[in-house]
CSV table of C-alpha atoms and ligand atoms in Angstrom, one decimal:
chain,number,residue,atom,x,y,z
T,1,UNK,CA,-97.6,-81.8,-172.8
T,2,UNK,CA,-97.9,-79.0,-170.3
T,3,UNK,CA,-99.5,-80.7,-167.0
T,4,UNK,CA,-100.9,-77.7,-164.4
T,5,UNK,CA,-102.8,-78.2,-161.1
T,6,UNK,CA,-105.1,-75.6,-160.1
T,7,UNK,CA,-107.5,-75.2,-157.3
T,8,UNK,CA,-109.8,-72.7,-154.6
T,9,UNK,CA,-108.7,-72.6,-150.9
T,10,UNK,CA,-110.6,-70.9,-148.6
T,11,UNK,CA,-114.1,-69.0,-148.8
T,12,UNK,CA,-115.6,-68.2,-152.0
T,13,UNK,CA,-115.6,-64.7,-153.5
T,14,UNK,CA,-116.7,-63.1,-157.0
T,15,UNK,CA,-114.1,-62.9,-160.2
T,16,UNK,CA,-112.3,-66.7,-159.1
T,17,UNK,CA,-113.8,-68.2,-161.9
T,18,UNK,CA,-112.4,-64.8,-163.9
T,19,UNK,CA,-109.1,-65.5,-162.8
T,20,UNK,CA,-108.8,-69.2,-163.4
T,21,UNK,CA,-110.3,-68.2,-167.2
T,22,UNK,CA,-107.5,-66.0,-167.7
T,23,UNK,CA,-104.9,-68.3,-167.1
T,24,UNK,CA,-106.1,-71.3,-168.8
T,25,UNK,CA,-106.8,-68.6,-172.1
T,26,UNK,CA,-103.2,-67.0,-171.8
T,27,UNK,CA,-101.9,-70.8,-171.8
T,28,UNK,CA,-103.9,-72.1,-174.9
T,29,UNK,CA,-103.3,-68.7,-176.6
T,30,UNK,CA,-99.5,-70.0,-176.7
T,31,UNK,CA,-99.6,-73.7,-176.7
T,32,UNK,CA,-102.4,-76.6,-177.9
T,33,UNK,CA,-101.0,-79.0,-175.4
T,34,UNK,CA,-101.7,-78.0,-171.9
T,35,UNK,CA,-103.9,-80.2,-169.5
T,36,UNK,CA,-105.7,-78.7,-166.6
T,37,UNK,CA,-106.2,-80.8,-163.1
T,38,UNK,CA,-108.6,-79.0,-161.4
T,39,UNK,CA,-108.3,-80.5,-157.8
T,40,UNK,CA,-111.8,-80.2,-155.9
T,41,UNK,CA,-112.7,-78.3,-152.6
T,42,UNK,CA,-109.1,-76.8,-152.4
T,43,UNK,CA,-106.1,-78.3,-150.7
T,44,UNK,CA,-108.7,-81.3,-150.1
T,45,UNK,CA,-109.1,-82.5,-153.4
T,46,UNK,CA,-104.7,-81.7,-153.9
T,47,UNK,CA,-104.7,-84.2,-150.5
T,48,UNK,CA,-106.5,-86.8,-151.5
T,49,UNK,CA,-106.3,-87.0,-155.1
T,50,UNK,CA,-109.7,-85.8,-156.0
T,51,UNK,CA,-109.4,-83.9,-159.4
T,52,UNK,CA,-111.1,-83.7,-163.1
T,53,UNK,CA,-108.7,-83.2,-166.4
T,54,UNK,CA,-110.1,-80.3,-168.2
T,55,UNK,CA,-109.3,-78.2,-171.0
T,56,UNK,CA,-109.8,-74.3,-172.1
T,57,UNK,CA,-113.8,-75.8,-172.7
T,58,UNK,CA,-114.7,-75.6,-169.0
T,59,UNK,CA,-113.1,-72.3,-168.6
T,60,UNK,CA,-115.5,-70.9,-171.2
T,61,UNK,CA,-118.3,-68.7,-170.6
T,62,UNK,CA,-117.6,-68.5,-167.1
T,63,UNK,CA,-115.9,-64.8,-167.1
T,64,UNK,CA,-119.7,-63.4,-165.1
T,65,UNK,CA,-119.9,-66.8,-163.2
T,66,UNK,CA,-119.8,-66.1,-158.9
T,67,UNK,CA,-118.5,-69.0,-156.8
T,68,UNK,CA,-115.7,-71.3,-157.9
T,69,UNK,CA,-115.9,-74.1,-160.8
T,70,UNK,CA,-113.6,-76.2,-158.8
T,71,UNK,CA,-115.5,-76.2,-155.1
T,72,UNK,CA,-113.4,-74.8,-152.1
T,73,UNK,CA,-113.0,-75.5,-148.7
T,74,UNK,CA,-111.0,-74.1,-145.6
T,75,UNK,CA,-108.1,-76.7,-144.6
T,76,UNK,CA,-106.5,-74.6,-141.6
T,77,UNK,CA,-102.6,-74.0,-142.5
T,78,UNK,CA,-102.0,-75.0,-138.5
T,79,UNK,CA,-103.5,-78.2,-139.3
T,80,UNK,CA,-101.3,-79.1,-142.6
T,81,UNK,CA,-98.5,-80.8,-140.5
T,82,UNK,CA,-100.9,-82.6,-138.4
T,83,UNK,CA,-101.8,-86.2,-140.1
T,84,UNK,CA,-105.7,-86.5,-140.9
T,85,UNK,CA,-107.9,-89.4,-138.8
T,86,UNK,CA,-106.2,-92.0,-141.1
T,87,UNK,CA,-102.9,-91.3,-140.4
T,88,UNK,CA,-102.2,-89.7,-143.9
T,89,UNK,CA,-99.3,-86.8,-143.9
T,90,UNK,CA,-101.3,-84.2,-145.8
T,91,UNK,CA,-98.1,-82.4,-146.9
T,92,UNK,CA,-96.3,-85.8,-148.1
T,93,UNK,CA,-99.7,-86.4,-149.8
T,94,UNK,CA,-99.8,-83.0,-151.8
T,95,UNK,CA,-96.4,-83.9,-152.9
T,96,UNK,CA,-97.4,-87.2,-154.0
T,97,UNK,CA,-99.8,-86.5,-156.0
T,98,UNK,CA,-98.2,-83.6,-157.5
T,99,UNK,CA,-95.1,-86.1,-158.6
T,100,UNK,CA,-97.6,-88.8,-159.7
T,101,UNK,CA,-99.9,-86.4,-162.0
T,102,UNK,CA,-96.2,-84.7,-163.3
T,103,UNK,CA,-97.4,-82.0,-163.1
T,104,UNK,CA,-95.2,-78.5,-164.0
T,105,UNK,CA,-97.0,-76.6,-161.3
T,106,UNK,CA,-99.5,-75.7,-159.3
T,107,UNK,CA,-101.6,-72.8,-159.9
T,108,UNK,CA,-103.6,-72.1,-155.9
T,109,UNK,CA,-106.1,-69.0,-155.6
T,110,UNK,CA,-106.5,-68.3,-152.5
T,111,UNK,CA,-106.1,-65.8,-149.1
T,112,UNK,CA,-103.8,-65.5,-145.9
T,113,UNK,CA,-104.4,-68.9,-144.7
T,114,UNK,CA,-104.1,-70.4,-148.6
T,115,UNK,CA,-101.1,-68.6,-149.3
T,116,UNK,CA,-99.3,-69.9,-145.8
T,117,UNK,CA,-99.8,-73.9,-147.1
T,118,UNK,CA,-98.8,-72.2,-151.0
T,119,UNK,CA,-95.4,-71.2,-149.8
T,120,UNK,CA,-95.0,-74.4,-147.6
T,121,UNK,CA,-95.4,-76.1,-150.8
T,122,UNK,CA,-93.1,-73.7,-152.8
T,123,UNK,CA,-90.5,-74.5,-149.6
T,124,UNK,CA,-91.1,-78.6,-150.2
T,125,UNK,CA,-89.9,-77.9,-153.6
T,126,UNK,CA,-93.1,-77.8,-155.8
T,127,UNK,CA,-93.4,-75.6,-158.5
T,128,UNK,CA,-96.4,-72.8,-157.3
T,129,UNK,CA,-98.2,-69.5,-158.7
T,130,UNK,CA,-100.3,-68.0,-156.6
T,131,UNK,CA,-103.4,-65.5,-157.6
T,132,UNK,CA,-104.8,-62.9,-154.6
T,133,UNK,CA,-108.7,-63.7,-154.0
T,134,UNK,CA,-110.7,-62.4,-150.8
T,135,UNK,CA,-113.2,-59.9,-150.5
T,136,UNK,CA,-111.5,-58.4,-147.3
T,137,UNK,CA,-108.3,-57.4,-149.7
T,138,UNK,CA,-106.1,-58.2,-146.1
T,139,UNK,CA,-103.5,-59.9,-148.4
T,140,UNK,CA,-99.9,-58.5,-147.6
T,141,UNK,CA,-98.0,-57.7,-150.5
T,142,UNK,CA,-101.0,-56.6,-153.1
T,143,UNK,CA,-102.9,-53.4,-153.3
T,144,UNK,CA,-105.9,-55.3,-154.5
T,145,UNK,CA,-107.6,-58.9,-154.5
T,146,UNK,CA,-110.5,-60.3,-156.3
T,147,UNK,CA,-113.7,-60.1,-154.8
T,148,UNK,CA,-113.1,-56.7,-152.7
T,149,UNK,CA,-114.5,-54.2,-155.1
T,150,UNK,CA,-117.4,-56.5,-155.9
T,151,UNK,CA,-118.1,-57.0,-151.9
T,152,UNK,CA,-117.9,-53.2,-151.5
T,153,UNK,CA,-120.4,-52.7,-154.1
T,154,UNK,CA,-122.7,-55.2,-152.1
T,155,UNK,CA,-121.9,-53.9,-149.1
T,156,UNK,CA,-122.5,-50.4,-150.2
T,157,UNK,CA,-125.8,-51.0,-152.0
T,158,UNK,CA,-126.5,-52.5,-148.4
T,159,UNK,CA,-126.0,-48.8,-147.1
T,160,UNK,CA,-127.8,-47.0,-150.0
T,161,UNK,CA,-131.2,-49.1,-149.5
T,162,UNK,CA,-131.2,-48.8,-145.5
T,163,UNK,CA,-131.0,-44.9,-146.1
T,164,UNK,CA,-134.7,-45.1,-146.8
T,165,UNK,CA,-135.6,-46.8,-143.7
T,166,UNK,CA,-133.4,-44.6,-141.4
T,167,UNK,CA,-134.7,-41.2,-142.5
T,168,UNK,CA,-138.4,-42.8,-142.7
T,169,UNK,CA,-138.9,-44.1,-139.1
T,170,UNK,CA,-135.9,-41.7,-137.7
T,171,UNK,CA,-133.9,-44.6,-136.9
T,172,UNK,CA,-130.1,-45.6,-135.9
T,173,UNK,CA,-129.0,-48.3,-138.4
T,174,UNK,CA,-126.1,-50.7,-137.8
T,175,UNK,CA,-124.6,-52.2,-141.0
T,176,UNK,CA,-122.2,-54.9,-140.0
T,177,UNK,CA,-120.0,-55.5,-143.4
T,178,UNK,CA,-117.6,-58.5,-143.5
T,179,UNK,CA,-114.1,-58.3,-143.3
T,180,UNK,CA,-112.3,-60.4,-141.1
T,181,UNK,CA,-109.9,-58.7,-139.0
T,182,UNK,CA,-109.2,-55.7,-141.0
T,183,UNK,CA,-111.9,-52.7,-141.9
T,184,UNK,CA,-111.4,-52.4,-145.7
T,185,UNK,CA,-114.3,-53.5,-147.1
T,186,UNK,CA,-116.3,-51.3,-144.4
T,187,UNK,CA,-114.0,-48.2,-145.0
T,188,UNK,CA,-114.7,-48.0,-148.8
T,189,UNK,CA,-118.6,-49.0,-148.3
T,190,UNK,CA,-119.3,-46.6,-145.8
T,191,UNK,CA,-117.9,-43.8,-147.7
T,192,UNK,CA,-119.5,-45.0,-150.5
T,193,UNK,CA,-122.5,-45.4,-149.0
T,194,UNK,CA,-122.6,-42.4,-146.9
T,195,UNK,CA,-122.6,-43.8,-143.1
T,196,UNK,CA,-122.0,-41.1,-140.5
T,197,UNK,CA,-120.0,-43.6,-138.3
T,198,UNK,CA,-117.4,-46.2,-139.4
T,199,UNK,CA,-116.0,-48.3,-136.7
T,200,UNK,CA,-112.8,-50.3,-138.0
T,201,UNK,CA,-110.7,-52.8,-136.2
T,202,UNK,CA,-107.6,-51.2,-137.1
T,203,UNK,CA,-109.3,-47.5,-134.7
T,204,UNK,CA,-110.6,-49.0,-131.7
T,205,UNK,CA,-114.2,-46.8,-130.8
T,206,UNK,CA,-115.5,-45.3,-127.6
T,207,UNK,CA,-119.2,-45.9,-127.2
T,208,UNK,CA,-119.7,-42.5,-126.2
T,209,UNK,CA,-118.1,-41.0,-129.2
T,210,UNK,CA,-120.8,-42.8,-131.2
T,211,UNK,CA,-123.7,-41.9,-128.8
T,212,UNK,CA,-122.2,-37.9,-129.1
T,213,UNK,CA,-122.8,-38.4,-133.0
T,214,UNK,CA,-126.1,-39.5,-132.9
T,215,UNK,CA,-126.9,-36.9,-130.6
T,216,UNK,CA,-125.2,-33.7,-132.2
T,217,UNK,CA,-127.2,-35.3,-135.4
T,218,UNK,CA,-130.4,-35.1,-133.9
T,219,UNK,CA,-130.1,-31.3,-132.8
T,220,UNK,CA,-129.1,-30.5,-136.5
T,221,UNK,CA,-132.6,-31.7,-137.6
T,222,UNK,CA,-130.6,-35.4,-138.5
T,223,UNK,CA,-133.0,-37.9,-137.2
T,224,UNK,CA,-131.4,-40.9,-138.1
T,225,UNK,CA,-127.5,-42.0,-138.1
T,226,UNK,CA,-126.1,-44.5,-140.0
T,227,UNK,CA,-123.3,-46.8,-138.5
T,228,UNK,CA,-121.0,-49.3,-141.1
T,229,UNK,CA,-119.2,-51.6,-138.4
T,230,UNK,CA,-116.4,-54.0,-139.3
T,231,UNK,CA,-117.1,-57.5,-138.2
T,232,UNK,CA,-113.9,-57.4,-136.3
T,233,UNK,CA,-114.5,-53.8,-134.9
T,234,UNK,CA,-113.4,-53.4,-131.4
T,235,UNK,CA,-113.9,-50.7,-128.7
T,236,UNK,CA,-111.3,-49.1,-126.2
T,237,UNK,CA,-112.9,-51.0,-123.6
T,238,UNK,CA,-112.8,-54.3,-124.7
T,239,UNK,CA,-109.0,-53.6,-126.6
T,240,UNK,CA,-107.6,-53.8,-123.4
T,241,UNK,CA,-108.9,-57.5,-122.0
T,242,UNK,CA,-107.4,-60.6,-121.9
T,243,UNK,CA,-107.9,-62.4,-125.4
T,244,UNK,CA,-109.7,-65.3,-123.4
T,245,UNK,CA,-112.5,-62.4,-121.5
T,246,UNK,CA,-112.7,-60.5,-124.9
T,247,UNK,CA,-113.7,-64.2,-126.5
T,248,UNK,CA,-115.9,-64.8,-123.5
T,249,UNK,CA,-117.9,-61.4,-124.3
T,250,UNK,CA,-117.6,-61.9,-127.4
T,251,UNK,CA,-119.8,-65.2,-127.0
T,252,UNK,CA,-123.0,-63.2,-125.7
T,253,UNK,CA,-124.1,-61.9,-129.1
T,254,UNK,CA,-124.3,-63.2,-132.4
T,255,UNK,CA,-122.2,-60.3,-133.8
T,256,UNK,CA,-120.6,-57.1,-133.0
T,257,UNK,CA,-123.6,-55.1,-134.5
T,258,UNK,CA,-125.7,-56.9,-131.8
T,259,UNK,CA,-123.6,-55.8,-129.2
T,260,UNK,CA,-123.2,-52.3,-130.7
T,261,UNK,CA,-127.0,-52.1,-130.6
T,262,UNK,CA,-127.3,-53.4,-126.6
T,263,UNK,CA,-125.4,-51.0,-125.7
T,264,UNK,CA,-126.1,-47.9,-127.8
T,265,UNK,CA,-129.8,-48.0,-126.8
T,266,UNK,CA,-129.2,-48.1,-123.7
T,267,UNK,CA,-127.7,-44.8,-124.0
T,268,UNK,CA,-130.4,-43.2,-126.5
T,269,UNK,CA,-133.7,-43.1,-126.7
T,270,UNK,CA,-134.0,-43.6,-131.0
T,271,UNK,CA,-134.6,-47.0,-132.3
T,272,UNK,CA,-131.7,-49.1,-133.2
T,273,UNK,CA,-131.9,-51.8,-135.8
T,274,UNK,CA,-129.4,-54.0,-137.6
T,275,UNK,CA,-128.6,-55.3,-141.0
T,276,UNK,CA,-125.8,-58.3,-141.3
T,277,UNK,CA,-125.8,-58.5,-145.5
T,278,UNK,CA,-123.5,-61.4,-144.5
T,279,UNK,CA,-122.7,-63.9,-147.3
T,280,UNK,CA,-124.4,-62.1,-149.9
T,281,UNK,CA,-121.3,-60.0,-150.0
T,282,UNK,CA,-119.3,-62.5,-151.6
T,283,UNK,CA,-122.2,-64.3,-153.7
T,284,UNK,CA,-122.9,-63.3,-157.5
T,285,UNK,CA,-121.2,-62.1,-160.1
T,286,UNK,CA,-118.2,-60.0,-160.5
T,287,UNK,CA,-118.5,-56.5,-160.3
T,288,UNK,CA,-116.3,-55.0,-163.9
T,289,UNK,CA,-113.5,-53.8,-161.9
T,290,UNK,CA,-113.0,-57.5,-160.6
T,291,UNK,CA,-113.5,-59.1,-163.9
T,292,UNK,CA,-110.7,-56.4,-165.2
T,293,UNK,CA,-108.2,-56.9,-162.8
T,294,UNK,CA,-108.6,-61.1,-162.1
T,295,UNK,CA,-108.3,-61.2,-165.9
T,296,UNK,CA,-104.7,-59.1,-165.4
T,297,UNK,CA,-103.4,-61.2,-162.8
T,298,UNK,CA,-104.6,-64.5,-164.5
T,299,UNK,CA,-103.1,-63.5,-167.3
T,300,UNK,CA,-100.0,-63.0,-166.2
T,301,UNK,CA,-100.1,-65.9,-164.0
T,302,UNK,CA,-100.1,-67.6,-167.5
T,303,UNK,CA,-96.9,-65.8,-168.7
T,304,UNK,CA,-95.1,-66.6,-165.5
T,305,UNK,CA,-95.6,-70.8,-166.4
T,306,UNK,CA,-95.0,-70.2,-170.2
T,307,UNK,CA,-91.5,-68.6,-168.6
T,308,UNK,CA,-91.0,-71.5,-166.1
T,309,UNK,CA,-90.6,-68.5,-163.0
T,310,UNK,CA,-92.0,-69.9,-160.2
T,311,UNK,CA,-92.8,-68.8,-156.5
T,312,UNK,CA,-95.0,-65.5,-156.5
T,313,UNK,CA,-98.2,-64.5,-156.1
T,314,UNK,CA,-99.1,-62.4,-158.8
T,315,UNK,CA,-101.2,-59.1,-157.4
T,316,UNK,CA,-101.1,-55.0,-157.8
T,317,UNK,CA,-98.4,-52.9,-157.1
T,318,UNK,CA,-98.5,-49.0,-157.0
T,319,UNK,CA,-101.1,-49.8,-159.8
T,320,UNK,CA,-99.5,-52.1,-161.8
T,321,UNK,CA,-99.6,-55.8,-162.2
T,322,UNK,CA,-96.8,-57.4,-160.5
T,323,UNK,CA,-94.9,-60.9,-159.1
T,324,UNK,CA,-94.0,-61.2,-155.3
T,325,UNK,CA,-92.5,-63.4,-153.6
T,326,UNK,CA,-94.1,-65.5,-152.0
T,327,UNK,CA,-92.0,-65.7,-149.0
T,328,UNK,CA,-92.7,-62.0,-148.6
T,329,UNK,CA,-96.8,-62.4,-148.7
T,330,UNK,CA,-97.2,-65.4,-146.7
T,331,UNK,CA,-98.4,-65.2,-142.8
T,332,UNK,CA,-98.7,-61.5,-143.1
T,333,UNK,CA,-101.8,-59.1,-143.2
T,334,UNK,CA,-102.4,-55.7,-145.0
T,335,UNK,CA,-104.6,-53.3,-142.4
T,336,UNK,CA,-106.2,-50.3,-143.0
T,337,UNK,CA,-103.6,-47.4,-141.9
T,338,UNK,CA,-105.2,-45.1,-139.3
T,339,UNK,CA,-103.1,-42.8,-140.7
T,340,UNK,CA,-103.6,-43.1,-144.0
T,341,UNK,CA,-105.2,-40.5,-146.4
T,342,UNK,CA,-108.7,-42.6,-146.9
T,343,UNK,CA,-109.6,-42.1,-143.2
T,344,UNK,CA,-108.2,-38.5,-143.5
T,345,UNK,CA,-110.5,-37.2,-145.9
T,346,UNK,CA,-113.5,-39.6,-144.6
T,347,UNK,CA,-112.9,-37.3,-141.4
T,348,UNK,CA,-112.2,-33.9,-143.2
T,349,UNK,CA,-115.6,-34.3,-144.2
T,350,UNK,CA,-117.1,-35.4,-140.6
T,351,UNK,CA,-117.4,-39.2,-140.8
T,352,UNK,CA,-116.6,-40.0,-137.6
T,353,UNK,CA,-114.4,-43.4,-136.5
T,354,UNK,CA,-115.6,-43.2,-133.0
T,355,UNK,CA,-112.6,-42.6,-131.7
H,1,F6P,O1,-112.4,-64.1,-145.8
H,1,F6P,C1,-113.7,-63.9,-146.3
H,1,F6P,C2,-114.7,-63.9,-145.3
H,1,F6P,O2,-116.0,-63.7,-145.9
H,1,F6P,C3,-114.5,-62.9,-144.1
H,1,F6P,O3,-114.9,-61.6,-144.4
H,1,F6P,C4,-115.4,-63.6,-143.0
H,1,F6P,O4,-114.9,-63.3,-141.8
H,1,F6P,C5,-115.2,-65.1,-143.3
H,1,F6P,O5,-114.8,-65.2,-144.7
H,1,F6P,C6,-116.5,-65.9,-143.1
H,1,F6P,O6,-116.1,-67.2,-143.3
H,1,F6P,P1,-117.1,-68.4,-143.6
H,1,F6P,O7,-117.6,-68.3,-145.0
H,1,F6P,O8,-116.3,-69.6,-143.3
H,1,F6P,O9,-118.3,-68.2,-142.6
């Protein structure tokens, strides 16, 4: 009998259903006798012993499916060695349970913070395979994650649709995209989408910069001027306080689009307006790209317990499907490069990163 764990930590994205399907199929394409516990809401369900037994049934017919069979929650990593209000070791607890259910491993898909209390576990000694999921593809070690080139679609249709309101009423639009602390997701979707300005976290922007943009577009006969922000985008000014005063600015708007908008119009005279897409950019189904590549990694998740090799995360490297140590991904994140070639050609062909 081959006893595996599985479970979702952190926020939901598209393809983790896709991922989990191509495991449990590459296990019961080899062997009849494999049991899946399917711990609920994450690390939670791992703590406190919350879990169904399923088989390759539930994984069925759930390739298109958004969300996460399993539930998910976010159980902080910094919080992992604290005991909960009961007293209860949470790592102990994990261990427990994983001795008591016998299981061979555990199979955790999941982001930074997920793949922090993963290798903790792999360092206590438990068997663990780990599969990349996040829309904001910040995941050290792996090209690619699940849920990015669906979010990007999403984030990009965002773009497409506000087009028609911009050039109509001659507008500036802000498009705040998700993303964390790193600017892919807004990098890809406002090429994709055409945006005139992107403003990343990982290029800090000058407000006048922007304000120059809009202008030198309006004197072309371009009424409108359309800005993709990162959630986490910052600008020169603000780079440069004291993490406690940026956090205390930070508190006066809902968002860094709201604070973009304050204080681009009161530099221009045109009409700013904001879209937050929000949550919808990690809600429905899995774009084809993700369904392709959480199937590969799933997959090969499944090959990797059929061979008893434990301790990687399996992910994308220089386009191929790949194990890495865990050690190696664990408490690190993958920026955009300012350097790199995307933001190259974005500005060979006049986006401008407001810097
Ligand atoms: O990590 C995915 C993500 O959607 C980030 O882009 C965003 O900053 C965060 O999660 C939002 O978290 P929550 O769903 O807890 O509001």
């Amino acid at each position: 009998m081959l006893k595996i764990g599985m479970l979702t930590s952190g926020g939901d994205c598209q393809a983790l259903n896709a991922a989990m399907r191509g495991v449990v199929k590459g296990l019961f394409h080899k062997r009849d006798d494999v049991t899946i516990y399917g711990f609920r809401d994450g690390y939670k369900g791992l703590i406190y012993g919350h879990y169904e037994m399923l088989t390759e049934r539930e994984f069925s017919g759930i390739l298109t499916v958004g969300g996460t069979i399993l539930g998910t929650s976010r159980q902080p990593f910094k919080l992992m060695r604290e005991p909960d209000a009961n007293g209860l070791d949470k790592v102990d607890a994990m261990k427990a349970n994983y001795a008591r259910l016998n299981l061979e491993c555990l199979v955790i898909l999941g982001g930074n913070g997920t793949h922090k209390t993963a290798n903790l576990l792999r360092e206590e000694g438990l068997n663990v395979i780990t599969l990349p999921k996040t829309i904001d593809n910040d995941l050290y070690g792996t090209e690619m994650t699940f849920g990015f080139q669906s979010a990007v679609n999403i984030a990009t249709e965002t773009i497409d649709r506000i087009h028609t309101t911009a050039t109509s009423h001659s507008r500036v639009f802000i498009v705040e995209i998700m993303g964390h602390k790193v600017g892919h997701v807004t990098l890809h979707a406002g090429i994709a989408g055409g945006a005139d300005v992107i403003l990343l976290p990982e290029l800090p922007y000058d407000i006048d910069k922007v304000v120059d943009v809009i202008h030198t577009r309006s004197q072309v006969g371009k009424s409108f001027t359309i800005i993709a922000v990162a959630e986490g985008a910052i600008s020169k000014q603000d780079i440069v306080l004291k993490k406690k005063e940026y956090k205390a600015k930070l508190q006066k708007h809902p968002s860094v689009a709201y604070r973009l908008a304050e204080e681009l119009q009161a530099k221009t005279d045109k009409e700013v307006r904001i879209t937050v897409p929000g949550h919808t950019q990690r809600g429905g189904s899995p774009c084809a790209n993700d369904r392709v590549f959480a199937t590969r990694v799933g997959a090969t998740g499944a090959e990797l317990i059929l061979n008893h090799d434990y301790g990687y995360m399996v992910g994308m490297v220089g386009g191929d499907i790949q194990k890495i140590p865990l050690e190696d991904v664990a408490g690190k994140l993958k920026y955009v490069d300012p350097a790199g070639s995307l933001i190259k050609e974005a500005r060979l062909i006049g986006i401008s990163f407001g810097d």
